[in-house]
């Protein structure tokens, strides 16, 4: 297979049909039955052969290269493994090299392969850690972002800090812990398999050795397609559907309005990137579970079973916060979560969160579980921050949740094959 | 549907065909297309209707009632949520009532339903917490065990403590933490969906309110069927296949020999039960990842890629610890993990463990990930304990792992419909 064919392979969504064409053009042995895409890639020498010795399924492969990074408007996979890193180097060149290596590894991992090429020299550690050998790509995406602290005085990047990459202000009710907050760099790995996601973050961490260390890691999940092949709106751990009213970011115009930094937004190096906000929101599950159904529904502003706005029966019924009931009262309480988050229909964010379950809180014996809130937005000063201010002040939900972690990152633009994530910055 | 039909439903594996027959016999509306099994159960009034409003898939339902508890020889599902409880009551009658309620709830949860029947009274909290609404059963199993501490002086049960329910002796290298060890009761939930598993443990915890509280909870995973539909041997987080040489406990004779407590083993109330050992084994992943391939393979005694015993090519090749290489040296090092665990072929345990990933260790910044080791055996004094003694003393793997949690539980016998888990004890 020629380099240009390899490049093409990495840039576009790949169908089995296209693989066949590529294989035929390049004279690669066609063993798609057992080996699927990975078999062909292995035949091409692109992938360590260890990976290809086991029969694979051709699960969805999300293209790594492109105008935007993957994992932002990609429909949410079932699992996340999110790591925040602190840089231990003070050399900008080191950081640049790290992103180059990470880009190469992420492109490989995105195809379902391991990282690098195994030397098969028994006196060396394996290049890839191996726990994803034999597993399909399962739609894995890897997304890189940089935090405000990258623009301090260590790397000479202060002048490039986007105004919108602001430190998040304190919000009422925040109980933030440093061990769940901040970070110079974020690496978001999502996949339909937790071991595939873990494997990717672990190998990227290993590649960063000597340059960056993990600051925090949080795993998360949504319901699997095994449990819900129809892919209906997932429920959060309070039992309510979560994400019904998410803007349809598959609409390119809407994505440009809500998600993607535009060339004239300032900080041109970030054009086609996006701002990611992460909040680790612990749910007071034991308190919620003692709350009457009508209180729960008034808290969210939606019905529990159907997910419909209060007074409606269809989950996707228009959210009309002005509507009055027979007594002339708002059908949806003004301090409900959906009424406040609605922001008059003028402010939108693209949410892409996961539930988390991290055992119990040793101090209280209560479940340490909740929502790993993640959203992407074009300008947090106009989107996430005003929305969160409105919620933090009045949201009925605040009685049942507490924000214990917080971070903001500028997710870099996508790159074409041959380039590297961060090339417009470093 | 008559009670006897309901009972039949809970006791046996259920096929769609059988559901149709049952439905027809009982005059239940047949809406299997959209509702699947849960639809029919809802029509029968057995399941809260909230649960049945969403289209379901009829994923595998493992029968709850039977001679043995589910989740012991059931082929391992993809996810686990394991909780250990401490009793806060000192009344044996309270404990008995708790197990009665738990049995009823577990039988419901095993069908993919929520717990109890919703009153739909908006002034009351929902009976089921709701986050598994619309999700299929995904092969969920719930397994109950009791620890040595249940037989102290609180409940008048000291005379019933099985001799084999011994406190585990200290093993060399143990670094056990109380927050990951012990417990009066264990509840093991396994399912092919993490939200389904979490939901079950949470609702069982809620039912225990006032009688028992969580002592520790650990989630775990194996690769999903999405990533590996062929169901090959899963790999642990050190990249090696784990479980190749597990005894085939689907063979009833072997299961009686290895897993199930026999009537003449002493403590007759535990006949048809089993002993569960849980060890939270943290892996020193960062050290392992710097270790040469030949060292890694000598540590396990198996090849990394194929999983075959050293010197062989087939994963399932007979493990011959006597075999010598051309230099007359053992082909499999005598201090390798498999050579030591082999125990001359005379001692077997049934392993049913999961990987875990719990973020990072705040003290060291290293990954807090590893193996939630779980095994079932008929008599730990003759099986797990001697094997672990052999491993703790010499196992090359000890350089890369540390046992931080430990517990032993007697898993109660199964029950028939109308009975309750623990009825032979309380």
mmCIF file of C-alpha atoms in Angstrom, chain B residues 9-265:
data_model
loop_
_atom_site.group_PDB
_atom_site.id
_atom_site.type_symbol
_atom_site.label_atom_id
_atom_site.label_comp_id
_atom_site.label_asym_id
_atom_site.label_seq_id
_atom_site.Cartn_x
_atom_site.Cartn_y
_atom_site.Cartn_z
ATOM 1 C CA UNK B 9 -41.096 -18.399 34.963
ATOM 2 C CA UNK B 10 -38.573 -17.594 37.649
ATOM 3 C CA UNK B 11 -37.072 -21.056 37.894
ATOM 4 C CA UNK B 12 -36.124 -22.005 34.397
ATOM 5 C CA UNK B 13 -34.252 -20.492 31.514
ATOM 6 C CA UNK B 14 -36.862 -18.646 29.515
ATOM 7 C CA UNK B 15 -37.090 -18.672 25.784
ATOM 8 C CA UNK B 16 -39.323 -16.409 23.757
ATOM 9 C CA UNK B 17 -41.209 -19.515 22.719
ATOM 10 C CA UNK B 18 -41.868 -20.427 26.338
ATOM 11 C CA UNK B 19 -42.968 -16.895 27.078
ATOM 12 C CA UNK B 20 -45.444 -17.154 24.257
ATOM 13 C CA UNK B 21 -46.813 -20.376 25.670
ATOM 14 C CA UNK B 22 -47.084 -18.914 29.154
ATOM 15 C CA UNK B 23 -48.702 -15.808 27.824
ATOM 16 C CA UNK B 24 -51.215 -17.787 25.825
ATOM 17 C CA UNK B 25 -52.051 -20.058 28.754
ATOM 18 C CA UNK B 26 -52.594 -17.127 31.076
ATOM 19 C CA UNK B 27 -54.473 -14.976 28.579
ATOM 20 C CA UNK B 28 -51.813 -12.269 28.744
ATOM 21 C CA UNK B 29 -51.690 -9.841 25.845
ATOM 22 C CA UNK B 30 -48.962 -10.885 23.457
ATOM 23 C CA UNK B 31 -46.872 -7.911 22.492
ATOM 24 C CA UNK B 32 -43.553 -9.583 22.171
ATOM 25 C CA UNK B 33 -42.514 -7.512 19.196
ATOM 26 C CA UNK B 34 -41.887 -4.302 21.054
ATOM 27 C CA UNK B 35 -41.964 -5.354 24.666
ATOM 28 C CA UNK B 36 -40.179 -8.702 24.700
ATOM 29 C CA UNK B 37 -40.269 -10.614 27.918
ATOM 30 C CA UNK B 38 -40.589 -7.541 30.036
ATOM 31 C CA UNK B 39 -43.642 -6.498 28.112
ATOM 32 C CA UNK B 40 -45.355 -9.749 28.948
ATOM 33 C CA UNK B 41 -44.277 -9.619 32.570
ATOM 34 C CA UNK B 42 -45.611 -6.084 32.796
ATOM 35 C CA UNK B 43 -48.898 -7.252 31.351
ATOM 36 C CA UNK B 44 -48.996 -9.845 34.097
ATOM 37 C CA UNK B 45 -48.541 -7.181 36.769
ATOM 38 C CA UNK B 46 -45.226 -8.663 37.874
ATOM 39 C CA UNK B 47 -43.186 -5.694 36.813
ATOM 40 C CA UNK B 48 -43.623 -2.000 37.348
ATOM 41 C CA UNK B 49 -45.178 -0.613 34.231
ATOM 42 C CA UNK B 50 -42.663 2.202 34.052
ATOM 43 C CA UNK B 51 -40.124 -0.396 33.093
ATOM 44 C CA UNK B 52 -42.178 -1.695 30.211
ATOM 45 C CA UNK B 53 -42.879 1.559 28.420
ATOM 46 C CA UNK B 54 -39.673 1.416 26.433
ATOM 47 C CA UNK B 55 -38.894 -1.124 23.769
ATOM 48 C CA UNK B 56 -36.717 -3.864 25.158
ATOM 49 C CA UNK B 57 -34.478 -6.480 23.725
ATOM 50 C CA UNK B 58 -34.752 -9.922 25.164
ATOM 51 C CA UNK B 59 -31.180 -10.279 26.216
ATOM 52 C CA UNK B 60 -30.273 -13.385 28.095
ATOM 53 C CA UNK B 61 -32.175 -13.901 31.358
ATOM 54 C CA UNK B 62 -30.343 -16.141 33.823
ATOM 55 C CA UNK B 63 -32.782 -18.047 36.049
ATOM 56 C CA UNK B 64 -32.732 -16.820 39.627
ATOM 57 C CA UNK B 65 -34.203 -19.813 41.432
ATOM 58 C CA UNK B 66 -32.469 -23.156 41.543
ATOM 59 C CA UNK B 67 -30.270 -25.500 43.523
ATOM 60 C CA UNK B 68 -27.338 -23.111 43.350
ATOM 61 C CA UNK B 69 -27.135 -19.337 43.311
ATOM 62 C CA UNK B 70 -26.620 -17.688 39.964
ATOM 63 C CA UNK B 71 -23.355 -15.847 39.231
ATOM 64 C CA UNK B 72 -21.047 -18.598 40.465
ATOM 65 C CA UNK B 73 -20.734 -21.000 37.553
ATOM 66 C CA UNK B 74 -22.618 -18.659 35.208
ATOM 67 C CA UNK B 75 -20.143 -17.782 32.420
ATOM 68 C CA UNK B 76 -18.676 -14.418 33.416
ATOM 69 C CA UNK B 77 -20.549 -11.392 32.150
ATOM 70 C CA UNK B 78 -18.702 -8.280 30.999
ATOM 71 C CA UNK B 79 -19.189 -6.156 34.147
ATOM 72 C CA UNK B 80 -19.296 -6.487 37.887
ATOM 73 C CA UNK B 81 -20.460 -4.261 40.712
ATOM 74 C CA UNK B 82 -19.453 -5.876 43.981
ATOM 75 C CA UNK B 83 -20.567 -4.507 47.326
ATOM 76 C CA UNK B 84 -19.640 -5.596 50.843
ATOM 77 C CA UNK B 85 -22.050 -4.628 53.617
ATOM 78 C CA UNK B 86 -21.758 -4.251 57.354
ATOM 79 C CA UNK B 87 -24.898 -4.969 59.346
ATOM 80 C CA UNK B 88 -26.028 -2.116 61.572
ATOM 81 C CA UNK B 89 -28.785 -4.100 63.223
ATOM 82 C CA UNK B 90 -28.074 -6.594 65.971
ATOM 83 C CA UNK B 91 -31.292 -8.525 65.470
ATOM 84 C CA UNK B 92 -31.156 -11.842 63.685
ATOM 85 C CA UNK B 93 -34.793 -11.397 62.741
ATOM 86 C CA UNK B 94 -33.892 -8.136 60.974
ATOM 87 C CA UNK B 95 -31.215 -9.943 59.001
ATOM 88 C CA UNK B 96 -33.670 -12.671 58.063
ATOM 89 C CA UNK B 97 -36.180 -10.076 56.867
ATOM 90 C CA UNK B 98 -33.471 -8.309 54.904
ATOM 91 C CA UNK B 99 -32.597 -11.489 53.043
ATOM 92 C CA UNK B 100 -36.275 -12.116 52.341
ATOM 93 C CA UNK B 101 -36.627 -8.658 50.818
ATOM 94 C CA UNK B 102 -33.358 -8.988 48.963
ATOM 95 C CA UNK B 103 -34.405 -12.338 47.530
ATOM 96 C CA UNK B 104 -37.648 -10.907 46.191
ATOM 97 C CA UNK B 105 -35.864 -7.895 44.711
ATOM 98 C CA UNK B 106 -33.054 -9.977 43.202
ATOM 99 C CA UNK B 107 -35.565 -12.294 41.552
ATOM 100 C CA UNK B 108 -37.241 -9.272 39.968
ATOM 101 C CA UNK B 109 -33.950 -7.659 38.931
ATOM 102 C CA UNK B 110 -32.814 -10.923 37.356
ATOM 103 C CA UNK B 111 -35.624 -10.700 34.823
ATOM 104 C CA UNK B 112 -34.523 -7.215 33.772
ATOM 105 C CA UNK B 113 -37.280 -5.586 35.769
ATOM 106 C CA UNK B 114 -37.095 -2.892 38.397
ATOM 107 C CA UNK B 115 -37.682 -3.728 42.052
ATOM 108 C CA UNK B 116 -41.197 -3.797 43.488
ATOM 109 C CA UNK B 117 -44.329 -2.354 42.008
ATOM 110 C CA UNK B 118 -44.605 1.394 41.482
ATOM 111 C CA UNK B 119 -47.456 3.000 43.395
ATOM 112 C CA UNK B 120 -47.462 5.902 40.947
ATOM 113 C CA UNK B 121 -48.365 8.006 43.983
ATOM 114 C CA UNK B 122 -46.540 11.244 43.217
ATOM 115 C CA UNK B 123 -46.202 12.018 46.907
ATOM 116 C CA UNK B 124 -44.029 8.990 47.478
ATOM 117 C CA UNK B 125 -40.508 8.321 46.260
ATOM 118 C CA UNK B 126 -40.408 5.877 43.355
ATOM 119 C CA UNK B 127 -39.983 2.263 44.462
ATOM 120 C CA UNK B 128 -37.280 1.610 41.860
ATOM 121 C CA UNK B 129 -34.593 4.202 41.257
ATOM 122 C CA UNK B 130 -35.186 4.104 37.525
ATOM 123 C CA UNK B 131 -31.796 4.294 35.853
ATOM 124 C CA UNK B 132 -32.221 0.846 34.279
ATOM 125 C CA UNK B 133 -35.660 1.625 32.806
ATOM 126 C CA UNK B 134 -35.657 0.591 29.172
ATOM 127 C CA UNK B 135 -32.530 -1.519 29.532
ATOM 128 C CA UNK B 136 -32.518 -5.256 28.918
ATOM 129 C CA UNK B 137 -31.562 -7.813 31.567
ATOM 130 C CA UNK B 138 -28.189 -8.368 29.849
ATOM 131 C CA UNK B 139 -27.669 -11.628 31.718
ATOM 132 C CA UNK B 140 -27.659 -10.037 35.161
ATOM 133 C CA UNK B 141 -26.899 -12.281 38.127
ATOM 134 C CA UNK B 142 -26.956 -11.426 41.824
ATOM 135 C CA UNK B 143 -25.070 -13.563 44.316
ATOM 136 C CA UNK B 144 -25.154 -13.295 48.105
ATOM 137 C CA UNK B 145 -22.495 -14.386 50.561
ATOM 138 C CA UNK B 146 -21.867 -14.032 54.292
ATOM 139 C CA UNK B 147 -18.524 -13.314 55.919
ATOM 140 C CA UNK B 148 -16.908 -14.733 59.050
ATOM 141 C CA UNK B 149 -17.970 -11.657 61.058
ATOM 142 C CA UNK B 150 -21.636 -12.646 60.698
ATOM 143 C CA UNK B 151 -20.833 -15.510 63.050
ATOM 144 C CA UNK B 152 -19.535 -13.364 65.912
ATOM 145 C CA UNK B 153 -21.654 -12.807 69.023
ATOM 146 C CA UNK B 154 -24.203 -10.405 67.517
ATOM 147 C CA UNK B 155 -26.689 -12.807 66.001
ATOM 148 C CA UNK B 156 -26.308 -16.046 67.922
ATOM 149 C CA UNK B 157 -24.914 -17.752 64.832
ATOM 150 C CA UNK B 158 -21.455 -18.628 66.174
ATOM 151 C CA UNK B 159 -22.359 -22.289 66.391
ATOM 152 C CA UNK B 160 -23.230 -22.380 62.707
ATOM 153 C CA UNK B 161 -19.944 -21.004 61.388
ATOM 154 C CA UNK B 162 -18.480 -23.449 58.898
ATOM 155 C CA UNK B 163 -14.942 -24.487 59.749
ATOM 156 C CA UNK B 164 -13.982 -23.710 56.153
ATOM 157 C CA UNK B 165 -15.154 -20.089 56.564
ATOM 158 C CA UNK B 166 -11.836 -19.340 58.136
ATOM 159 C CA UNK B 167 -10.253 -15.928 58.403
ATOM 160 C CA UNK B 168 -7.684 -15.861 55.650
ATOM 161 C CA UNK B 169 -4.148 -16.067 57.036
ATOM 162 C CA UNK B 170 -1.701 -13.255 56.290
ATOM 163 C CA UNK B 171 0.127 -13.926 53.033
ATOM 164 C CA UNK B 172 3.643 -12.654 52.375
ATOM 165 C CA UNK B 173 3.550 -9.309 50.585
ATOM 166 C CA UNK B 174 -0.016 -8.460 51.589
ATOM 167 C CA UNK B 175 -0.612 -4.749 52.086
ATOM 168 C CA UNK B 176 -4.251 -5.015 53.046
ATOM 169 C CA UNK B 177 -6.331 -1.927 53.713
ATOM 170 C CA UNK B 178 -9.402 -2.160 55.953
ATOM 171 C CA UNK B 179 -11.468 -0.088 53.505
ATOM 172 C CA UNK B 180 -11.022 -2.833 50.887
ATOM 173 C CA UNK B 181 -11.364 -5.818 53.169
ATOM 174 C CA UNK B 182 -13.964 -7.839 55.027
ATOM 175 C CA UNK B 183 -17.685 -7.312 55.387
ATOM 176 C CA UNK B 184 -20.585 -9.143 57.018
ATOM 177 C CA UNK B 185 -22.288 -9.712 53.669
ATOM 178 C CA UNK B 186 -21.248 -9.610 50.011
ATOM 179 C CA UNK B 187 -23.543 -8.870 47.094
ATOM 180 C CA UNK B 188 -21.966 -9.634 43.721
ATOM 181 C CA UNK B 189 -23.848 -8.210 40.748
ATOM 182 C CA UNK B 190 -22.655 -9.155 37.260
ATOM 183 C CA UNK B 191 -24.228 -8.092 33.968
ATOM 184 C CA UNK B 192 -23.295 -7.238 30.413
ATOM 185 C CA UNK B 193 -24.056 -3.588 31.126
ATOM 186 C CA UNK B 194 -22.504 -1.480 33.899
ATOM 187 C CA UNK B 195 -25.591 0.646 34.452
ATOM 188 C CA UNK B 196 -27.736 -2.474 34.882
ATOM 189 C CA UNK B 197 -25.239 -3.798 37.450
ATOM 190 C CA UNK B 198 -24.972 -0.480 39.318
ATOM 191 C CA UNK B 199 -28.750 -0.167 39.395
ATOM 192 C CA UNK B 200 -29.141 -3.538 41.070
ATOM 193 C CA UNK B 201 -26.556 -2.932 43.781
ATOM 194 C CA UNK B 202 -27.937 0.521 44.458
ATOM 195 C CA UNK B 203 -31.498 -0.716 44.886
ATOM 196 C CA UNK B 204 -30.394 -3.571 47.122
ATOM 197 C CA UNK B 205 -28.456 -1.034 49.197
ATOM 198 C CA UNK B 206 -31.550 1.113 49.431
ATOM 199 C CA UNK B 207 -33.633 -1.854 50.578
ATOM 200 C CA UNK B 208 -31.067 -2.499 53.325
ATOM 201 C CA UNK B 209 -31.478 0.975 54.814
ATOM 202 C CA UNK B 210 -31.556 0.814 58.611
ATOM 203 C CA UNK B 211 -30.195 -2.716 58.660
ATOM 204 C CA UNK B 212 -26.935 -2.666 56.695
ATOM 205 C CA UNK B 213 -24.590 -0.141 55.104
ATOM 206 C CA UNK B 214 -22.005 -0.453 52.393
ATOM 207 C CA UNK B 215 -18.494 -1.138 53.591
ATOM 208 C CA UNK B 216 -16.845 -1.091 50.177
ATOM 209 C CA UNK B 217 -17.847 -1.205 46.515
ATOM 210 C CA UNK B 218 -15.693 -2.074 43.527
ATOM 211 C CA UNK B 219 -16.724 -1.965 39.886
ATOM 212 C CA UNK B 220 -14.929 -4.066 37.320
ATOM 213 C CA UNK B 221 -14.958 -4.994 33.673
ATOM 214 C CA UNK B 222 -13.803 -7.497 31.109
ATOM 215 C CA UNK B 223 -13.712 -6.744 27.405
ATOM 216 C CA UNK B 224 -17.240 -6.411 26.054
ATOM 217 C CA UNK B 225 -18.803 -8.687 23.480
ATOM 218 C CA UNK B 226 -18.953 -5.615 21.294
ATOM 219 C CA UNK B 227 -15.167 -5.633 21.159
ATOM 220 C CA UNK B 228 -14.813 -9.397 21.038
ATOM 221 C CA UNK B 229 -17.924 -11.192 19.845
ATOM 222 C CA UNK B 230 -15.984 -14.455 19.667
ATOM 223 C CA UNK B 231 -15.672 -14.429 23.450
ATOM 224 C CA UNK B 232 -12.014 -15.398 23.509
ATOM 225 C CA UNK B 233 -10.128 -15.480 26.813
ATOM 226 C CA UNK B 234 -10.015 -11.935 28.216
ATOM 227 C CA UNK B 235 -6.696 -10.227 28.822
ATOM 228 C CA UNK B 236 -5.786 -8.696 32.155
ATOM 229 C CA UNK B 237 -4.300 -5.203 32.400
ATOM 230 C CA UNK B 238 -0.793 -6.647 32.171
ATOM 231 C CA UNK B 239 -1.714 -7.638 28.612
ATOM 232 C CA UNK B 240 -1.837 -11.393 29.203
ATOM 233 C CA UNK B 241 -4.747 -13.772 28.679
ATOM 234 C CA UNK B 242 -6.202 -14.649 32.037
ATOM 235 C CA UNK B 243 -8.373 -17.680 32.732
ATOM 236 C CA UNK B 244 -7.165 -20.087 30.036
ATOM 237 C CA UNK B 245 -6.702 -22.956 32.452
ATOM 238 C CA UNK B 246 -9.882 -22.400 34.474
ATOM 239 C CA UNK B 247 -11.601 -25.722 35.192
ATOM 240 C CA UNK B 248 -14.700 -26.329 33.103
ATOM 241 C CA UNK B 249 -17.332 -25.898 35.790
ATOM 242 C CA UNK B 250 -20.098 -26.572 33.311
ATOM 243 C CA UNK B 251 -19.055 -30.179 33.933
ATOM 244 C CA UNK B 252 -21.289 -31.049 36.898
ATOM 245 C CA UNK B 253 -18.861 -33.540 38.438
ATOM 246 C CA UNK B 254 -15.997 -31.094 38.265
ATOM 247 C CA UNK B 255 -18.185 -28.340 39.717
ATOM 248 C CA UNK B 256 -19.087 -30.609 42.629
ATOM 249 C CA UNK B 257 -15.427 -31.319 43.184
ATOM 250 C CA UNK B 258 -14.131 -27.752 42.834
ATOM 251 C CA UNK B 259 -16.969 -25.324 43.551
ATOM 252 C CA UNK B 260 -19.983 -26.644 45.435
ATOM 253 C CA UNK B 261 -20.036 -27.419 49.123
ATOM 254 C CA UNK B 262 -21.227 -31.007 49.515
ATOM 255 C CA UNK B 263 -23.748 -32.183 52.122
ATOM 256 C CA UNK B 264 -21.109 -34.093 54.083
ATOM 257 C CA UNK B 265 -18.592 -31.234 54.129
#
